[in-house]
C-alpha cells in the first residue's frame, strides 16, 4: 500500500481510502468483516459523513471494538445543505463536529471536510472556525469537499495572510469518465476540468477523489455500449451515460485486456497517473474486489 503525509496527522494516509457510504453501514447494520478485510490490505483511512446515515456510528464501533483508534485516520464531513437550505456556517460546523465526535465515539477527527460550499459566504469565516476547532484538538487537519479550486485558493490565501492553517486537501468527484450532469446538486467534479487538475498539481494539494469508479460505471460490470440502467436498474449512474464515456470505457477495456488486469484496476491506474496526487475513495464490498483494488496501490 502507498501512503501520503498530511500535516498534523498521527498516521500517513493510505492512497486507497475506503468509503463507508454503503448500505450495511448507512443502514446501521455494520460491516465488520468487510472493514477487517480492507484494513488487512493496508488501508488505514476511512471516509464517512454526517449525511451517510449510521455510517459514522458503525465505523466508530468497529474502530473501538478492534482497538484501532491510534492506527486509523477518520475522515468525516459536515455542513451539508438540507431541506432548509445552506448549512455552511460556523454554527452548523460546530454542531456537526460535536455530533460526529459522539457518533464516532472519539474525541478527535483526523481529517474534517466541509461537505458543501456556499459562495455567498466569505471563505474566511469558515477558515477561522475550522482553525478554532483545530486549536481545541477536535480536528487535526481539514479540507473541503465540493469546493471549486478557485474558492479553495481564496480560502488558503486568507489563511496565509492571517498565518493560519488552510485547506490541506480537496475532495471533488474525479474519474476517468466525465460526468455530464449533477444528480445531487452542489457537487463539484473535475474529471473534465483540465484547469482544476493543473491547479491541484501546481499547488501540490492532494485530491481525495470520490466517485473514483464513476459510481460503478467503470467497475467492469457495465460493458461499453450498454446502458447503465440495464445493468444496475433504478439508481444507475446515468450521469455518465454518453457517447464520450462509451469511448473512454472502450479504451479502459482494451488496456485491461492487453495488460491482464480488470477494468476497475485500469480506471484506478488512470487516476494514479495524474500529475496531481490522487487518493481514490472507493467502496468495494466483496473480498476479491478489495484485494484487486488494493493490488493497484502496490504497483
C-alpha positions as a Python dict, from the first residue, in 0.01 Angstrom:
ca = {
    (1, 'X'): (0, 0, 0),
    (2, 'X'): (121, 350, -80),
    (3, 'X'): (67, 641, 160),
    (4, 'X'): (90, 1020, 166),
    (5, 'X'): (159, 1252, 457),
    (6, 'X'): (-79, 1528, 566),
    (7, 'X'): (1, 1800, 821),
    (8, 'X'): (-68, 1726, 1188),
    (9, 'X'): (-194, 1371, 1132),
    (10, 'X'): (-55, 1093, 1350),
    (11, 'X'): (-58, 841, 1063),
    (12, 'X'): (13, 865, 692),
    (13, 'X'): (-295, 841, 468),
    (14, 'X'): (-339, 532, 252),
    (15, 'X'): (-379, 612, -119),
    (16, 'X'): (-674, 369, -119),
    (17, 'X'): (-939, 535, 100),
    (18, 'X'): (-1239, 322, 189),
    (19, 'X'): (-1574, 495, 152),
    (20, 'X'): (-1838, 396, 408),
    (21, 'X'): (-2143, 521, 218),
    (22, 'X'): (-2256, 162, 170),
    (23, 'X'): (-2592, 9, 252),
    (24, 'X'): (-2499, -206, 556),
    (25, 'X'): (-2327, 85, 729),
    (26, 'X'): (-2565, 366, 637),
    (27, 'X'): (-2849, 135, 744),
    (28, 'X'): (-2686, 75, 1082),
    (29, 'X'): (-2614, -295, 1039),
    (30, 'X'): (-2236, -256, 1032),
    (31, 'X'): (-1982, -429, 810),
    (32, 'X'): (-1716, -556, 1048),
    (33, 'X'): (-1588, -843, 833),
    (34, 'X'): (-1563, -614, 532),
    (35, 'X'): (-1376, -346, 727),
    (36, 'X'): (-1141, -612, 865),
    (37, 'X'): (-1061, -722, 510),
    (38, 'X'): (-999, -364, 398),
    (39, 'X'): (-768, -293, 693),
    (40, 'X'): (-578, -617, 629),
    (41, 'X'): (-480, -479, 286),
    (42, 'X'): (-303, -181, 446),
    (43, 'X'): (-591, 65, 416),
    (44, 'X'): (-587, 288, 725),
    (45, 'X'): (-809, 576, 610),
    (46, 'X'): (-1189, 564, 608),
    (47, 'X'): (-1427, 825, 467),
    (48, 'X'): (-1770, 895, 616),
    (49, 'X'): (-2005, 1192, 665),
    (50, 'X'): (-2285, 1327, 881),
    (51, 'X'): (-2533, 1260, 599),
    (52, 'X'): (-2433, 894, 549),
    (53, 'X'): (-2699, 759, 782),
    (54, 'X'): (-2550, 542, 1056),
    (55, 'X'): (-2211, 504, 888),
    (56, 'X'): (-2025, 720, 1141),
    (57, 'X'): (-2160, 516, 1431),
    (58, 'X'): (-2081, 183, 1262),
    (59, 'X'): (-1729, 294, 1174),
    (60, 'X'): (-1663, 420, 1526),
    (61, 'X'): (-1789, 97, 1682),
    (62, 'X'): (-1565, -115, 1460),
    (63, 'X'): (-1262, 100, 1543),
    (64, 'X'): (-1335, 77, 1915),
    (65, 'X'): (-1405, -298, 1911),
    (66, 'X'): (-1080, -366, 1725),
    (67, 'X'): (-874, -123, 1935),
    (68, 'X'): (-752, 59, 1624),
    (69, 'X'): (-801, 426, 1705),
    (70, 'X'): (-430, 506, 1707),
    (71, 'X'): (-382, 329, 1371),
    (72, 'X'): (-682, 470, 1178),
    (73, 'X'): (-744, 800, 1002),
    (74, 'X'): (-1109, 904, 1019),
    (75, 'X'): (-1234, 1140, 750),
    (76, 'X'): (-1579, 1282, 809),
    (77, 'X'): (-1772, 1567, 657),
    (78, 'X'): (-2032, 1821, 766),
    (79, 'X'): (-2213, 2142, 670),
    (80, 'X'): (-2413, 1965, 401),
    (81, 'X'): (-2721, 2155, 285),
    (82, 'X'): (-3062, 2030, 400),
    (83, 'X'): (-3426, 2097, 313),
    (84, 'X'): (-3395, 2440, 474),
    (85, 'X'): (-3105, 2545, 254),
    (86, 'X'): (-2740, 2621, 317),
    (87, 'X'): (-2567, 2500, 635),
    (88, 'X'): (-2220, 2636, 556),
    (89, 'X'): (-2173, 2845, 870),
    (90, 'X'): (-1960, 2833, 1185),
    (91, 'X'): (-2269, 2746, 1390),
    (92, 'X'): (-2359, 2445, 1176),
    (93, 'X'): (-1994, 2342, 1162),
    (94, 'X'): (-1962, 2332, 1540),
    (95, 'X'): (-2289, 2139, 1572),
    (96, 'X'): (-2188, 1884, 1309),
    (97, 'X'): (-1840, 1832, 1455),
    (98, 'X'): (-1980, 1771, 1804),
    (99, 'X'): (-2241, 1530, 1668),
    (100, 'X'): (-1980, 1344, 1463),
    (101, 'X'): (-1750, 1310, 1764),
    (102, 'X'): (-2033, 1148, 1960),
    (103, 'X'): (-2138, 921, 1674),
    (104, 'X'): (-1782, 808, 1608),
    (105, 'X'): (-1709, 760, 1977),
    (106, 'X'): (-1384, 956, 1958),
    (107, 'X'): (-1251, 1283, 2099),
    (108, 'X'): (-1086, 1396, 1774),
    (109, 'X'): (-1136, 1368, 1399),
    (110, 'X'): (-822, 1319, 1192),
    (111, 'X'): (-940, 1493, 876),
    (112, 'X'): (-1254, 1706, 861),
    (113, 'X'): (-1405, 1820, 531),
    (114, 'X'): (-1671, 2079, 459),
    (115, 'X'): (-1917, 1874, 254),
    (116, 'X'): (-2063, 2162, 53),
    (117, 'X'): (-1988, 2528, -20),
    (118, 'X'): (-2197, 2845, -10),
    (119, 'X'): (-2040, 3102, -239),
    (120, 'X'): (-2248, 3378, -78),
    (121, 'X'): (-2048, 3331, 243),
    (122, 'X'): (-1687, 3456, 267),
    (123, 'X'): (-1444, 3165, 292),
    (124, 'X'): (-1267, 3349, 573),
    (125, 'X'): (-1532, 3275, 836),
    (126, 'X'): (-1507, 2902, 772),
    (127, 'X'): (-1127, 2906, 791),
    (128, 'X'): (-1145, 3090, 1124),
    (129, 'X'): (-1399, 2842, 1261),
    (130, 'X'): (-1205, 2536, 1143),
    (131, 'X'): (-884, 2673, 1296),
    (132, 'X'): (-1058, 2725, 1631),
    (133, 'X'): (-1172, 2362, 1627),
    (134, 'X'): (-820, 2256, 1536),
    (135, 'X'): (-676, 2457, 1825),
    (136, 'X'): (-924, 2285, 2055),
    (137, 'X'): (-793, 1947, 1939),
    (138, 'X'): (-1129, 1836, 1797),
    (139, 'X'): (-995, 1813, 1442),
    (140, 'X'): (-632, 1757, 1343),
    (141, 'X'): (-641, 1856, 977),
    (142, 'X'): (-912, 1992, 746),
    (143, 'X'): (-1011, 2039, 385),
    (144, 'X'): (-1306, 2082, 154),
    (145, 'X'): (-1535, 1861, -49),
    (146, 'X'): (-1726, 2006, -345),
    (147, 'X'): (-1547, 2340, -332),
    (148, 'X'): (-1409, 2474, -658),
    (149, 'X'): (-1035, 2523, -680),
    (150, 'X'): (-1086, 2899, -706),
    (151, 'X'): (-1273, 2904, -373),
    (152, 'X'): (-1004, 2690, -212),
    (153, 'X'): (-742, 2932, -343),
    (154, 'X'): (-940, 3219, -189),
    (155, 'X'): (-962, 3040, 146),
    (156, 'X'): (-595, 2945, 152),
    (157, 'X'): (-484, 3294, 54),
    (158, 'X'): (-668, 3429, 358),
    (159, 'X'): (-517, 3156, 576),
    (160, 'X'): (-165, 3251, 465),
    (161, 'X'): (-230, 3622, 518),
    (162, 'X'): (-352, 3557, 874),
    (163, 'X'): (-87, 3291, 949),
    (164, 'X'): (-346, 3020, 994),
    (165, 'X'): (-388, 2669, 859),
    (166, 'X'): (-568, 2637, 527),
    (167, 'X'): (-735, 2353, 341),
    (168, 'X'): (-482, 2070, 322),
    (169, 'X'): (-684, 1855, 80),
    (170, 'X'): (-979, 1872, -155),
    (171, 'X'): (-1237, 1604, -229),
    (172, 'X'): (-1414, 1660, -562),
    (173, 'X'): (-1557, 1399, -794),
    (174, 'X'): (-1289, 1261, -1025),
    (175, 'X'): (-1274, 957, -1250),
    (176, 'X'): (-1170, 850, -1599),
    (177, 'X'): (-1530, 914, -1707),
    (178, 'X'): (-1671, 1264, -1746),
    (179, 'X'): (-1990, 1342, -1552),
    (180, 'X'): (-2242, 1515, -1776),
    (181, 'X'): (-2489, 1627, -1509),
    (182, 'X'): (-2502, 1660, -1131),
    (183, 'X'): (-2750, 1414, -976),
    (184, 'X'): (-2726, 1564, -626),
    (185, 'X'): (-2685, 1940, -666),
    (186, 'X'): (-2398, 2143, -527),
    (187, 'X'): (-2138, 1889, -639),
    (188, 'X'): (-1800, 1966, -793),
    (189, 'X'): (-1649, 1720, -1040),
    (190, 'X'): (-1312, 1789, -1205),
    (191, 'X'): (-1299, 1485, -1435),
    (192, 'X'): (-1321, 1703, -1745),
    (193, 'X'): (-1166, 2016, -1594),
    (194, 'X'): (-803, 2042, -1704),
    (195, 'X'): (-765, 2385, -1543),
    (196, 'X'): (-861, 2249, -1200),
    (197, 'X'): (-636, 1945, -1239),
    (198, 'X'): (-341, 2166, -1335),
    (199, 'X'): (-408, 2389, -1035),
    (200, 'X'): (-403, 2094, -794),
    (201, 'X'): (-80, 1967, -946),
    (202, 'X'): (86, 2310, -930),
    (203, 'X'): (-26, 2377, -572),
    (204, 'X'): (52, 2024, -450),
    (205, 'X'): (-287, 1982, -285),
    (206, 'X'): (-388, 1615, -273),
    (207, 'X'): (-723, 1521, -427),
    (208, 'X'): (-936, 1266, -240),
    (209, 'X'): (-1142, 1156, -538),
    (210, 'X'): (-1498, 1047, -474),
    (211, 'X'): (-1690, 861, -746),
    (212, 'X'): (-1345, 732, -844),
    (213, 'X'): (-1504, 448, -1042),
    (214, 'X'): (-1785, 672, -1167),
    (215, 'X'): (-2036, 517, -927),
    (216, 'X'): (-1982, 175, -1083),
    (217, 'X'): (-1975, 285, -1447),
    (218, 'X'): (-1604, 192, -1455),
    (219, 'X'): (-1628, -110, -1224),
    (220, 'X'): (-1634, -361, -1511),
    (221, 'X'): (-1996, -454, -1464),
    (222, 'X'): (-2107, -225, -1746),
    (223, 'X'): (-1967, -310, -2088),
    (224, 'X'): (-1910, -35, -2346),
    (225, 'X'): (-2233, 21, -2534),
    (226, 'X'): (-2458, -97, -2251),
    (227, 'X'): (-2700, 136, -2076),
    (228, 'X'): (-2622, 170, -1704),
    (229, 'X'): (-2989, 125, -1617),
    (230, 'X'): (-2996, -209, -1799),
    (231, 'X'): (-2718, -333, -1567),
    (232, 'X'): (-2788, -156, -1238),
    (233, 'X'): (-3160, -83, -1265),
    (234, 'X'): (-3306, 214, -1074),
    (235, 'X'): (-3034, 436, -927),
    (236, 'X'): (-2790, 357, -1208),
    (237, 'X'): (-2517, 617, -1274),
    (238, 'X'): (-2695, 778, -1568),
    (239, 'X'): (-2485, 1095, -1528),
    (240, 'X'): (-2207, 908, -1711),
    (241, 'X'): (-2419, 768, -1994),
    (242, 'X'): (-2293, 946, -2306),
    (243, 'X'): (-2102, 869, -2626),
    (244, 'X'): (-1779, 1024, -2496),
    (245, 'X'): (-1777, 796, -2192),
    (246, 'X'): (-1854, 493, -2406),
    (247, 'X'): (-1528, 564, -2589),
    (248, 'X'): (-1342, 615, -2261),
    (249, 'X'): (-1475, 283, -2133),
    (250, 'X'): (-1371, 108, -2454),
    (251, 'X'): (-1017, 240, -2407),
    (252, 'X'): (-1005, 109, -2050),
    (253, 'X'): (-1140, -228, -2166),
    (254, 'X'): (-861, -252, -2424),
    (255, 'X'): (-597, -155, -2166),
    (256, 'X'): (-734, -412, -1922),
    (257, 'X'): (-725, -688, -2184),
    (258, 'X'): (-375, -600, -2305),
    (259, 'X'): (-230, -592, -1953),
    (260, 'X'): (-421, -877, -1792),
    (261, 'X'): (-596, -655, -1539),
    (262, 'X'): (-957, -565, -1467),
    (263, 'X'): (-1138, -260, -1599),
    (264, 'X'): (-1163, -126, -1243),
    (265, 'X'): (-787, -162, -1199),
    (266, 'X'): (-729, 20, -1527),
    (267, 'X'): (-959, 302, -1410),
    (268, 'X'): (-772, 331, -1079),
    (269, 'X'): (-437, 334, -1257),
    (270, 'X'): (-565, 619, -1474),
    (271, 'X'): (-618, 821, -1155),
    (272, 'X'): (-276, 736, -1014),
    (273, 'X'): (-108, 853, -1335),
    (274, 'X'): (-235, 1211, -1298),
    (275, 'X'): (25, 1478, -1231),
    (276, 'X'): (-162, 1574, -915),
    (277, 'X'): (-165, 1343, -614),
    (278, 'X'): (-491, 1145, -615),
    (279, 'X'): (-623, 921, -336),
    (280, 'X'): (-931, 741, -475),
    (281, 'X'): (-1224, 687, -240),
    (282, 'X'): (-1377, 352, -332),
    (283, 'X'): (-1618, 111, -165),
    (284, 'X'): (-1566, -248, -282),
    (285, 'X'): (-1796, -482, -91),
    (286, 'X'): (-1651, -820, -190),
    (287, 'X'): (-1323, -967, -65),
    (288, 'X'): (-1184, -1033, -414),
    (289, 'X'): (-1270, -678, -525),
    (290, 'X'): (-1093, -540, -216),
    (291, 'X'): (-779, -739, -294),
    (292, 'X'): (-794, -646, -661),
    (293, 'X'): (-825, -274, -582),
    (294, 'X'): (-551, -284, -318),
    (295, 'X'): (-312, -452, -563),
    (296, 'X'): (-314, -136, -778),
    (297, 'X'): (-154, 57, -491),
    (298, 'X'): (133, -190, -467),
    (299, 'X'): (248, -140, -826),
}
